[in-house]
């Protein structure tokens, strides 16, 4: 027999108004419906109904992971510094890593992800190729010191995550483990009722090669991705590539300097010369691990610093300062050009060999035209670093790309041997010689999935959960009088006996209007009302999502809901 939850005994306090600090739909509704409570910036308590939803998501994730042969473990969240030093991530994570010392002065961290610790575990437990392949996973609290926690549980400093890791002796085995996870993730998100896209991504601080993200389109999303309406291409904007062919510069004249006073910006330069911004070359100066580097892009485009940082990881990228210019008189602020520069020069592929530009002349109040890539300056490295825009060409078919916002709910990586190399993770191979293990890493944001579902499924009345993860199958509402309350409790118990999870609102002294409003706010898929025809044994069944209503006898309602 399933459990009946009585609203009169449930710790729940619903709110009529949105919290003052709430900006996103999930933040507003999860607080108003009594699912979560804020303790501090980015730190949340899960209340009874919220914990049930979280556990239902966890159950779906666990079932599908078990179905691919993954084995569940639980590793500590408090971790020693040394494994993360071995891989360089103690420093690479920067300010987002929670660091602490024990009473003896030893350094520890609160785990944001566990590649190092799982690698050490397998090194300790697996010694032969016969022990592999193996997939291990855990569902655990993770920590990240977000600079600006926002959007309720969507971007917190403490969050629930499923992280799994595959260990294989061959690259082909890694590809199979990756494919298993990819299919498992598709099943998980389908069962959860999440509209999602699988997009190409880059690995960033995780390392490795192949990488894909699972994104849930939503206005509150912090990720931007591109979709091609004409083919199957979809990618995180940081993974979009652009390629151009070299151009013929034989007809372009020599470099010519131009007097351009008070034109330190692309806008002022373009207006002064009467040329489009796209004809100019913007040269952004950054520091890469302290070394000044120039980054060239067309003047009508912006440099995506996140994209640049991912390309250059683990190096630290930051903008130059006024002090940096003061130390380098050869770098003229607002008038930098690539010709004659004595620093490393990175360019976007749009600055292709043979393209001609108007750019800085490395002199105050002076620019130069007819500056040709490959003739007048050399590019040390080409990287896709511009901010992707609506209408950029699809790298597969050339059609115009469209941009959309989304929440990252999953990410899968083929890590390769980065971590195995750091810890010398070898097993004895079939030929009696050591074989270096290759790894995959796969994450699902369990608490983020709850936020994403709230964003995607809610309406103007409140939350609207899919049945798989709702805190109950049926929300029974007693419209007020004693007879109606008795019938509501009776029906609730019969539904529970039939195996349904039931939430019954039999609160005394609460008006029917408040109960109906709360039922829609809480978002259980089916609402059953014991109302004006209770004496006849007739109840009203309402579908929370469609709003469709019908009157049924108690027996009919139980049969319908149990089917």
XYZ file of C-alpha atoms in Angstrom:
563
model
C 0.000 0.000 0.000
C 1.363 3.377 -0.988
C 1.561 6.233 1.472
C -1.076 8.956 1.966
C 0.429 12.331 2.769
C -1.927 14.609 4.683
C -1.495 18.322 4.118
C -2.627 18.959 7.705
C 0.493 17.143 8.938
C 2.908 18.035 6.143
C 5.574 20.666 6.736
C 4.627 22.974 3.901
C 4.027 26.696 3.768
C 2.902 28.058 0.410
C 3.289 31.718 -0.544
C 1.000 33.872 -2.630
C 3.767 36.215 -3.818
C 7.129 35.616 -5.454
C 10.221 35.990 -3.245
C 11.713 39.458 -3.641
C 15.098 38.123 -4.804
C 13.711 35.556 -7.283
C 14.388 36.194 -10.970
C 13.771 32.810 -12.575
C 10.614 30.720 -12.757
C 12.028 27.726 -10.878
C 13.252 29.961 -8.051
C 9.859 31.644 -7.678
C 7.724 28.522 -7.833
C 9.852 26.069 -5.853
C 9.940 28.542 -2.969
C 6.273 29.533 -3.253
C 5.126 25.895 -3.413
C 7.155 24.951 -0.338
C 9.674 22.669 -2.037
C 12.892 24.444 -1.007
C 14.079 27.089 1.418
C 17.099 29.367 1.103
C 19.691 29.205 3.886
C 22.327 31.458 2.353
C 23.462 32.551 -1.108
C 23.629 29.385 -3.220
C 22.753 27.095 -0.278
C 19.304 25.492 -0.098
C 17.303 23.138 2.113
C 15.045 20.581 0.464
C 11.687 20.412 2.255
C 9.505 17.242 2.264
C 7.859 17.660 -1.161
C 11.100 18.903 -2.721
C 13.070 16.007 -1.272
C 10.577 13.582 -2.801
C 10.972 15.146 -6.238
C 14.752 15.086 -5.869
C 14.650 11.427 -4.832
C 12.425 10.561 -7.802
C 14.939 12.105 -10.199
C 17.694 10.225 -8.367
C 15.761 6.957 -8.712
C 15.410 7.343 -12.484
C 19.103 8.143 -12.841
C 20.081 5.188 -10.659
C 17.852 2.731 -12.534
C 19.264 3.656 -15.931
C 22.859 3.627 -14.687
C 22.338 0.192 -13.172
C 20.831 -0.944 -16.495
C 24.149 -0.376 -18.315
C 26.057 -2.370 -15.698
C 27.390 0.582 -13.734
C 28.217 -0.044 -10.072
C 27.268 2.506 -7.420
C 29.764 3.624 -4.781
C 29.961 6.590 -2.421
C 33.204 8.501 -2.090
C 33.938 11.271 0.408
C 33.139 14.906 -0.371
C 36.017 16.099 1.852
C 39.157 15.342 -0.136
C 42.918 15.737 0.334
C 44.832 18.262 -1.716
C 47.512 15.930 -3.062
C 45.529 14.073 -5.791
C 44.355 17.382 -7.248
C 47.894 18.744 -7.143
C 49.032 15.717 -9.124
C 46.700 16.636 -12.002
C 47.192 20.415 -11.686
C 43.538 21.016 -10.877
C 44.243 22.352 -7.368
C 45.351 25.540 -9.130
C 43.338 25.241 -12.372
C 40.002 25.397 -10.594
C 40.919 28.810 -9.217
C 38.538 30.605 -6.872
C 35.642 28.193 -7.536
C 37.315 25.447 -5.477
C 36.376 25.314 -1.781
C 39.701 24.957 0.049
C 40.146 24.398 3.785
C 42.706 23.311 6.366
C 42.329 20.857 9.207
C 43.561 21.544 12.740
C 47.029 20.291 11.802
C 47.302 22.669 8.851
C 46.829 20.040 6.120
C 45.049 21.226 2.955
C 41.707 19.768 1.866
C 38.958 20.618 -0.604
C 35.251 20.015 -1.015
C 34.922 17.956 -4.172
C 33.536 19.631 -7.306
C 34.139 16.416 -9.271
C 35.982 13.186 -8.493
C 38.159 12.064 -11.427
C 41.280 11.895 -9.277
C 39.695 9.921 -6.450
C 38.021 7.380 -8.744
C 41.324 6.922 -10.583
C 43.065 6.174 -7.296
C 40.275 3.755 -6.325
C 40.602 1.757 -9.550
C 44.403 1.776 -9.280
C 44.014 0.193 -5.843
C 41.319 -2.334 -6.793
C 42.010 -3.308 -10.420
C 45.337 -4.871 -11.393
C 44.556 -6.978 -14.476
C 42.813 -6.501 -17.799
C 40.380 -9.122 -16.482
C 39.119 -6.535 -13.964
C 38.098 -4.197 -16.785
C 36.044 -2.669 -18.255
C 34.312 -1.207 -15.225
C 31.878 1.694 -14.792
C 31.549 3.250 -11.345
C 29.165 5.996 -10.278
C 27.946 7.943 -7.297
C 25.107 10.353 -6.546
C 26.513 12.888 -4.166
C 26.625 16.493 -2.994
C 29.195 18.567 -4.874
C 30.591 21.992 -4.073
C 31.583 25.000 -6.138
C 32.301 28.481 -4.763
C 30.211 30.367 -7.308
C 30.999 34.061 -7.494
C 27.349 34.914 -8.115
C 24.963 32.134 -7.074
C 21.684 32.727 -8.885
C 18.467 31.227 -10.186
C 17.595 29.336 -7.016
C 18.800 25.717 -7.054
C 19.912 26.103 -10.650
C 23.269 27.659 -9.827
C 24.153 26.972 -6.233
C 27.354 26.481 -4.289
C 26.165 23.053 -3.106
C 24.325 20.739 -5.487
C 23.387 17.129 -6.164
C 25.179 15.390 -9.016
C 25.547 11.945 -10.500
C 29.118 11.456 -11.666
C 30.255 8.232 -13.290
C 33.576 7.071 -14.668
C 34.459 4.341 -17.127
C 37.784 2.493 -17.195
C 38.875 0.556 -20.303
C 42.094 -0.867 -21.671
C 41.517 0.309 -25.262
C 40.229 3.386 -27.070
C 37.585 1.205 -28.683
C 36.416 0.155 -25.234
C 36.223 3.805 -24.169
C 34.088 4.570 -27.225
C 31.708 1.751 -26.229
C 31.449 3.030 -22.647
C 30.818 6.527 -23.958
C 28.052 5.230 -26.240
C 26.463 3.328 -23.342
C 26.314 6.499 -21.278
C 24.985 8.530 -24.189
C 22.067 6.139 -24.657
C 21.449 5.928 -20.912
C 21.287 9.725 -20.712
C 18.766 9.874 -23.540
C 16.565 7.375 -21.663
C 16.958 9.260 -18.383
C 15.912 12.604 -19.815
C 13.062 11.046 -21.757
C 11.751 9.395 -18.585
C 12.063 12.668 -16.687
C 10.063 14.432 -19.377
C 12.846 16.887 -20.169
C 12.989 18.475 -23.606
C 16.687 18.321 -24.363
C 19.315 18.766 -27.064
C 22.619 16.922 -27.445
C 25.283 19.381 -28.545
C 28.990 19.285 -29.297
C 31.062 20.820 -26.526
C 34.628 21.358 -25.393
C 36.160 19.703 -22.363
C 37.662 22.734 -20.603
C 39.227 21.978 -17.215
C 38.060 18.348 -17.424
C 40.522 17.543 -20.172
C 40.076 14.834 -22.778
C 38.851 14.748 -26.346
C 35.263 13.959 -27.374
C 32.689 15.855 -25.365
C 28.934 16.432 -25.603
C 26.475 18.383 -23.484
C 22.835 17.625 -22.796
C 20.968 20.929 -22.697
C 17.390 21.701 -21.641
C 16.164 24.764 -23.571
C 14.830 27.378 -21.128
C 14.959 31.193 -20.895
C 16.670 30.889 -17.495
C 19.531 28.873 -18.995
C 23.072 30.140 -18.515
C 24.334 28.320 -21.625
C 23.863 29.521 -25.187
C 23.774 26.956 -27.944
C 23.330 27.028 -31.693
C 20.952 24.992 -33.808
C 20.949 24.554 -37.552
C 17.419 24.418 -38.989
C 18.687 22.680 -42.117
C 20.808 19.828 -40.730
C 21.509 17.996 -37.475
C 24.268 20.340 -36.283
C 23.920 21.615 -32.716
C 26.700 22.856 -30.459
C 27.535 24.906 -27.437
C 28.646 28.309 -28.761
C 32.118 27.631 -27.379
C 32.407 24.585 -29.665
C 31.303 26.266 -32.916
C 34.068 26.349 -35.515
C 34.490 28.576 -38.544
C 36.772 28.040 -41.493
C 37.664 30.267 -44.437
C 39.901 29.746 -47.439
C 42.940 31.958 -48.085
C 42.203 34.952 -50.302
C 44.168 36.319 -53.235
C 45.913 39.511 -52.095
C 47.845 40.156 -55.304
C 45.754 43.211 -56.190
C 46.064 44.897 -52.819
C 48.471 47.837 -52.595
C 51.160 48.391 -49.993
C 50.453 49.316 -46.400
C 49.434 52.971 -46.109
C 49.374 54.894 -42.846
C 46.396 57.125 -42.088
C 46.115 60.111 -39.772
C 43.263 59.142 -37.441
C 43.253 61.393 -34.344
C 40.979 60.487 -31.442
C 39.871 57.142 -32.893
C 40.890 54.550 -30.263
C 37.705 52.487 -30.756
C 36.395 50.536 -33.732
C 33.248 52.687 -33.785
C 35.144 55.969 -33.873
C 37.584 54.634 -36.488
C 34.856 53.326 -38.787
C 32.957 56.627 -38.546
C 36.106 58.685 -39.205
C 37.072 56.697 -42.307
C 33.567 55.973 -43.557
C 34.174 52.213 -43.683
C 32.166 49.372 -42.151
C 33.431 47.969 -38.862
C 33.824 44.609 -40.627
C 36.675 46.141 -42.691
C 38.699 46.852 -39.582
C 40.808 44.489 -37.496
C 40.295 44.561 -33.751
C 43.321 43.555 -31.677
C 42.528 42.683 -28.068
C 45.443 42.368 -25.672
C 45.228 39.734 -22.938
C 47.649 38.085 -20.558
C 48.090 34.318 -20.784
C 49.812 33.105 -17.627
C 51.207 36.616 -17.340
C 52.486 36.879 -20.946
C 50.883 39.577 -23.108
C 49.219 38.120 -26.198
C 47.265 39.862 -28.981
C 44.005 38.385 -30.283
C 42.784 39.563 -33.697
C 39.149 39.462 -34.845
C 37.112 41.421 -37.404
C 36.084 44.792 -36.001
C 32.376 43.995 -36.068
C 32.833 40.952 -33.812
C 33.607 40.522 -30.114
C 36.171 38.204 -28.530
C 34.554 35.467 -26.444
C 36.876 35.381 -23.440
C 35.313 32.159 -22.168
C 35.979 30.479 -25.486
C 39.532 31.817 -25.538
C 40.120 30.577 -21.985
C 38.837 27.110 -22.865
C 41.119 26.935 -25.899
C 44.145 27.931 -23.835
C 43.311 25.931 -20.665
C 44.899 25.285 -18.257
C 46.602 28.658 -18.793
C 44.956 31.614 -17.019
C 43.629 34.324 -19.351
C 42.989 37.882 -18.145
C 42.708 41.321 -19.723
C 45.710 43.657 -19.725
C 45.625 46.665 -17.412
C 46.742 50.289 -17.685
C 49.870 49.280 -15.765
C 50.673 46.675 -18.426
C 50.520 49.348 -21.139
C 52.738 51.613 -19.065
C 55.368 48.861 -18.904
C 55.217 48.318 -22.686
C 55.547 51.625 -24.598
C 55.616 49.655 -27.880
C 51.962 48.760 -27.298
C 49.963 51.897 -28.063
C 46.556 51.692 -26.437
C 43.773 51.976 -29.014
C 46.182 51.852 -31.949
C 47.688 48.341 -31.793
C 48.236 46.549 -35.106
C 49.664 43.073 -35.774
C 52.357 44.282 -38.169
C 55.695 44.469 -36.408
C 54.346 43.267 -33.045
C 56.900 41.569 -30.800
C 54.318 39.413 -29.010
C 52.410 36.234 -29.763
C 49.519 36.834 -32.162
C 46.356 34.692 -32.129
C 43.645 35.278 -34.729
C 40.163 34.090 -35.466
C 39.915 32.054 -38.722
C 38.052 35.002 -40.282
C 41.438 36.754 -40.361
C 42.465 34.371 -43.118
C 45.678 34.628 -45.141
C 45.220 37.193 -47.917
C 42.523 39.217 -46.117
C 43.213 42.961 -45.986
C 42.376 45.172 -43.029
C 42.362 48.643 -41.580
C 44.086 48.327 -38.219
C 46.319 50.144 -35.759
C 49.737 51.367 -36.888
C 51.315 51.064 -33.427
C 51.602 54.854 -33.287
C 49.362 57.330 -31.444
C 46.487 58.699 -33.555
C 47.555 56.569 -36.523
C 46.042 53.580 -38.321
C 47.073 51.660 -41.416
C 45.131 50.262 -44.344
C 45.935 47.466 -46.801
C 47.407 45.412 -43.940
C 47.321 41.861 -45.326
C 47.386 38.689 -43.229
C 50.287 36.488 -44.288
C 51.995 39.327 -46.147
C 52.377 42.097 -43.573
C 51.964 40.022 -40.427
C 51.978 36.375 -39.428
C 49.424 34.606 -37.256
C 51.035 32.350 -34.660
C 47.847 30.384 -34.028
C 44.302 30.347 -35.390
C 41.536 29.782 -32.821
C 37.754 30.224 -33.022
C 37.375 33.009 -30.489
C 34.539 35.293 -31.628
C 31.164 35.484 -29.928
C 28.783 33.435 -32.090
C 25.849 35.420 -33.494
C 22.468 34.619 -34.992
C 22.918 34.029 -38.707
C 26.506 32.769 -38.575
C 27.015 29.957 -41.114
C 26.579 26.348 -40.071
C 29.997 24.614 -40.282
C 28.341 21.558 -41.870
C 25.895 22.920 -44.436
C 26.366 26.704 -44.486
C 22.791 27.580 -43.454
C 22.148 30.351 -40.945
C 22.490 29.221 -37.334
C 20.025 30.258 -34.630
C 20.836 30.910 -30.972
C 18.890 29.697 -27.944
C 19.306 29.616 -24.155
C 19.479 26.352 -22.227
C 20.286 24.724 -18.904
C 23.129 22.211 -18.911
C 21.736 19.015 -17.368
C 24.409 16.531 -18.425
C 27.911 16.361 -19.870
C 29.877 13.370 -21.141
C 33.624 13.269 -21.833
C 36.089 10.867 -23.341
C 38.903 11.790 -20.977
C 41.481 9.458 -22.454
C 44.608 8.949 -20.352
C 45.074 12.360 -18.712
C 44.242 11.110 -15.217
C 45.620 7.623 -15.753
C 48.944 9.226 -16.712
C 48.923 11.427 -13.606
C 48.494 8.402 -11.323
C 50.218 5.798 -13.527
C 47.044 3.746 -13.711
C 48.168 0.549 -15.447
C 46.844 -2.983 -15.456
C 48.550 -6.159 -16.572
C 47.540 -6.752 -20.198
C 46.838 -9.975 -22.078
C 50.452 -10.116 -23.229
C 51.781 -9.879 -19.698
C 52.838 -6.241 -20.081
C 51.449 -3.112 -18.367
C 48.618 -1.371 -20.242
C 47.696 2.231 -19.529
C 43.966 2.552 -18.747
C 41.764 5.038 -20.625
C 38.861 6.823 -18.954
C 35.523 8.511 -19.518
C 33.728 10.944 -17.222
C 29.963 11.479 -17.251
C 27.904 13.889 -15.163
C 24.214 14.624 -14.607
C 23.057 17.569 -12.530
C 20.364 15.889 -10.420
C 19.238 19.029 -8.588
C 19.630 21.044 -11.808
C 17.264 18.582 -13.507
C 14.603 19.512 -10.935
C 15.120 23.213 -11.737
C 15.072 22.527 -15.490
C 11.816 20.585 -15.213
C 10.249 23.407 -13.225
C 11.343 25.887 -15.901
C 10.072 23.791 -18.806
C 6.782 22.462 -17.429
C 5.370 25.224 -15.198
C 2.513 27.460 -16.303
C 0.957 30.664 -15.001
C -0.710 28.787 -12.117
C 2.347 27.007 -10.775
C 4.413 23.858 -11.094
C 3.263 21.018 -13.333
C 5.377 17.923 -12.760
C 5.568 14.868 -15.021
C 4.188 11.852 -13.162
C 7.550 10.072 -13.017
C 9.026 12.641 -10.658
C 5.993 14.334 -9.033
C 5.727 14.041 -5.220
C 2.394 12.237 -5.668
C 0.296 10.716 -8.431
C -2.925 12.317 -7.224
C -3.708 15.403 -5.151
C -7.080 14.891 -3.425
C -8.784 18.099 -2.282
C -11.583 18.242 0.285
C -13.674 21.290 -0.630
C -14.456 22.094 2.981
C -17.374 20.446 4.759
C -17.144 17.427 7.034
C -18.795 15.104 4.519
C -16.393 16.213 1.796
C -13.398 15.774 4.091
C -14.519 12.253 5.041
C -14.947 11.338 1.377
C -11.572 12.842 0.442
C -9.787 10.787 3.107
C -11.694 7.644 2.127
C -10.850 8.085 -1.558
C -7.212 8.869 -0.714
C -6.866 5.639 1.257
C -8.487 3.590 -1.528
C -6.150 5.134 -4.099
C -3.164 4.340 -1.867
C -4.393 0.766 -1.506
C -4.420 0.575 -5.309
C -0.718 1.511 -5.282
C -0.976 5.240 -6.017
C 0.981 7.916 -4.183
C -1.555 10.350 -2.728
C -1.432 13.852 -1.306
C -4.703 14.791 0.390
C -5.631 18.330 1.445
C -7.969 17.877 4.394
C -6.753 20.949 6.295
C -9.476 22.294 8.569
C -10.272 25.987 8.435
C -8.676 26.484 4.998
C -10.993 27.810 2.293
C -11.669 25.806 -0.864
C -10.163 28.633 -2.933
C -6.851 28.441 -1.094
C -6.801 24.639 -1.423
C -7.474 24.806 -5.170
C -4.783 27.466 -5.633
C -2.292 25.390 -3.639
C -3.124 22.259 -5.650
C -2.293 24.048 -8.891
C 0.834 25.631 -7.380
C 2.163 22.304 -6.031
C 1.741 20.721 -9.464
C 0.741 17.074 -8.914
C -0.423 15.692 -12.332
C -3.990 14.756 -11.276
C -6.270 16.692 -8.925
C -9.329 14.935 -7.482
C -11.894 17.173 -5.767
C -14.471 16.016 -3.238
C -16.917 18.861 -3.718
C -20.583 19.695 -4.040
C -21.675 16.199 -5.174
C -19.860 14.336 -2.410
C -23.150 13.142 -0.924
C -23.834 11.354 -4.213
C -20.387 9.728 -4.201
C -19.318 11.852 -7.190
C -15.932 13.588 -7.438
C -14.289 15.845 -10.026
C -11.085 14.729 -11.727
C -8.879 17.441 -13.191
C -5.773 17.070 -15.342
C -3.261 19.604 -14.029
C -1.549 20.112 -17.378
C -4.517 20.340 -19.761
C -7.091 21.667 -17.324
C -9.635 19.094 -18.529
C -12.279 18.187 -15.924
C -14.838 15.413 -15.626
C -17.204 14.170 -12.932
C -16.886 10.513 -11.964
C -18.132 8.206 -9.270
C -15.532 7.255 -6.687
C -15.231 3.785 -8.210
C -14.796 5.228 -11.706
C -12.166 7.694 -10.486
C -10.169 4.992 -8.731
C -10.358 2.749 -11.809
C -9.312 5.609 -14.109
C -6.365 6.677 -11.962
C -5.214 3.093 -11.324
C -5.226 2.135 -15.004
